[in-house]
GROMACS .gro file of C-alpha atoms in nm:
model
  123
    1UNK     CA    1   4.379  13.786 -14.781
    2UNK     CA    2   4.244  13.918 -14.463
    3UNK     CA    3   3.889  13.966 -14.584
    4UNK     CA    4   3.906  13.588 -14.648
    5UNK     CA    5   4.036  13.462 -14.297
    6UNK     CA    6   3.727  13.702 -14.180
    7UNK     CA    7   3.518  13.541 -14.399
    8UNK     CA    8   3.617  13.224 -14.294
    9UNK     CA    9   3.577  13.289 -13.927
   10UNK     CA   10   3.235  13.414 -14.002
   11UNK     CA   11   3.118  13.121 -14.194
   12UNK     CA   12   2.807  13.035 -14.040
   13UNK     CA   13   2.904  12.639 -13.983
   14UNK     CA   14   3.245  12.744 -13.804
   15UNK     CA   15   3.026  12.955 -13.587
   16UNK     CA   16   2.754  12.730 -13.525
   17UNK     CA   17   3.010  12.443 -13.423
   18UNK     CA   18   3.178  12.672 -13.214
   19UNK     CA   19   2.857  12.737 -13.005
   20UNK     CA   20   2.814  12.356 -13.031
   21UNK     CA   21   3.185  12.312 -12.862
   22UNK     CA   22   3.118  12.545 -12.574
   23UNK     CA   23   2.764  12.419 -12.509
   24UNK     CA   24   2.883  12.047 -12.514
   25UNK     CA   25   3.144  12.134 -12.243
   26UNK     CA   26   2.886  12.283 -12.058
   27UNK     CA   27   2.664  12.039 -12.092
   28UNK     CA   28   2.954  11.764 -11.985
   29UNK     CA   29   3.009  11.977 -11.665
   30UNK     CA   30   2.671  11.946 -11.583
   31UNK     CA   31   2.635  11.554 -11.666
   32UNK     CA   32   2.974  11.534 -11.441
   33UNK     CA   33   2.846  11.706 -11.159
   34UNK     CA   34   2.508  11.510 -11.182
   35UNK     CA   35   2.709  11.177 -11.145
   36UNK     CA   36   2.988  11.292 -10.918
   37UNK     CA   37   2.769  11.464 -10.681
   38UNK     CA   38   2.432  11.282 -10.671
   39UNK     CA   39   2.479  10.958 -10.816
   40UNK     CA   40   2.808  10.804 -10.702
   41UNK     CA   41   2.693  10.880 -10.330
   42UNK     CA   42   2.430  10.624 -10.388
   43UNK     CA   43   2.688  10.388 -10.562
   44UNK     CA   44   2.869  10.448 -10.232
   45UNK     CA   45   2.529  10.384 -10.022
   46UNK     CA   46   2.467  10.035 -10.201
   47UNK     CA   47   2.855   9.907 -10.235
   48UNK     CA   48   3.024  10.074  -9.960
   49UNK     CA   49   3.283  10.357 -10.123
   50UNK     CA   50   3.230  10.559 -10.462
   51UNK     CA   51   3.616  10.548 -10.566
   52UNK     CA   52   3.792  10.185 -10.607
   53UNK     CA   53   4.117  10.321 -10.694
   54UNK     CA   54   4.292  10.180 -10.417
   55UNK     CA   55   4.222   9.824 -10.512
   56UNK     CA   56   4.562   9.672 -10.657
   57UNK     CA   57   4.739   9.370 -10.686
   58UNK     CA   58   5.138   9.326 -10.772
   59UNK     CA   59   5.325   9.054 -10.986
   60UNK     CA   60   5.702   9.096 -10.991
   61UNK     CA   61   5.717   9.459 -10.868
   62UNK     CA   62   5.440   9.549 -11.124
   63UNK     CA   63   5.168   9.696 -10.970
   64UNK     CA   64   4.811   9.672 -11.173
   65UNK     CA   65   4.548   9.928 -11.053
   66UNK     CA   66   4.239   9.771 -11.132
   67UNK     CA   67   4.025  10.011 -10.909
   68UNK     CA   68   4.126  10.276 -11.089
   69UNK     CA   69   3.950  10.061 -11.411
   70UNK     CA   70   3.643   9.995 -11.209
   71UNK     CA   71   3.591  10.352 -11.091
   72UNK     CA   72   3.611  10.467 -11.439
   73UNK     CA   73   3.392  10.175 -11.584
   74UNK     CA   74   3.132  10.231 -11.300
   75UNK     CA   75   3.109  10.585 -11.384
   76UNK     CA   76   3.110  10.528 -11.761
   77UNK     CA   77   2.805  10.304 -11.673
   78UNK     CA   78   2.624  10.559 -11.482
   79UNK     CA   79   2.695  10.855 -11.698
   80UNK     CA   80   2.582  10.687 -11.976
   81UNK     CA   81   2.206  10.559 -11.796
   82UNK     CA   82   2.228  10.920 -11.652
   83UNK     CA   83   2.207  11.104 -12.034
   84UNK     CA   84   1.998  10.820 -12.144
   85UNK     CA   85   1.745  10.857 -11.844
   86UNK     CA   86   1.731  11.244 -11.850
   87UNK     CA   87   1.810  11.365 -12.178
   88UNK     CA   88   1.732  11.122 -12.437
   89UNK     CA   89   1.408  10.957 -12.274
   90UNK     CA   90   1.245  11.302 -12.232
   91UNK     CA   91   1.371  11.446 -12.540
   92UNK     CA   92   1.217  11.133 -12.725
   93UNK     CA   93   0.907  11.185 -12.547
   94UNK     CA   94   0.880  11.540 -12.599
   95UNK     CA   95   0.936  11.505 -12.993
   96UNK     CA   96   0.649  11.251 -13.015
   97UNK     CA   97   0.402  11.490 -12.871
   98UNK     CA   98   0.515  11.728 -13.077
   99UNK     CA   99   0.522  11.499 -13.409
  100UNK     CA  100   0.179  11.560 -13.585
  101UNK     CA  101  -0.056  11.273 -13.565
  102UNK     CA  102  -0.168  11.280 -13.932
  103UNK     CA  103   0.209  11.205 -14.042
  104UNK     CA  104   0.231  10.855 -14.169
  105UNK     CA  105   0.580  10.704 -14.064
  106UNK     CA  106   0.835  10.647 -14.376
  107UNK     CA  107   0.840  10.245 -14.368
  108UNK     CA  108   0.441  10.259 -14.385
  109UNK     CA  109   0.430  10.533 -14.643
  110UNK     CA  110   0.658  10.296 -14.853
  111UNK     CA  111   0.442  10.025 -14.808
  112UNK     CA  112   0.128  10.227 -14.938
  113UNK     CA  113   0.328  10.362 -15.238
  114UNK     CA  114   0.435   9.995 -15.321
  115UNK     CA  115   0.054   9.848 -15.302
  116UNK     CA  116  -0.032  10.144 -15.494
  117UNK     CA  117   0.235  10.051 -15.746
  118UNK     CA  118   0.095   9.685 -15.774
  119UNK     CA  119  -0.225   9.804 -15.784
  120UNK     CA  120  -0.146  10.028 -16.082
  121UNK     CA  121   0.067   9.743 -16.257
  122UNK     CA  122  -0.210   9.452 -16.240
  123UNK     CA  123  -0.502   9.680 -16.410
   0.00000   0.00000   0.00000
């Protein structure tokens, strides 16, 4: 039973998942710092303040903190934009440069195969 447990812990997928989780946490901290420390001050310059948590309204003694929602929504949008422009776009550009030039896209290859099959069937 101990051997099975050890084999389970040392299984490649579990170790890879653990490494990916730790790297994901580190990356999340990096993106959070980028948004909080660099981008939100720019938002504060434009709008006037980076945190809207103090915006509320009250109906029958019920306090609605819509400012906290606004802050969370802006933070989400800015985080998504930061990930897209600083991670996704550069990675896509890097992948496009490293992709072999002679490689035919899958859709084009399928079109060529279909055309070849049509030519063969018409003979």
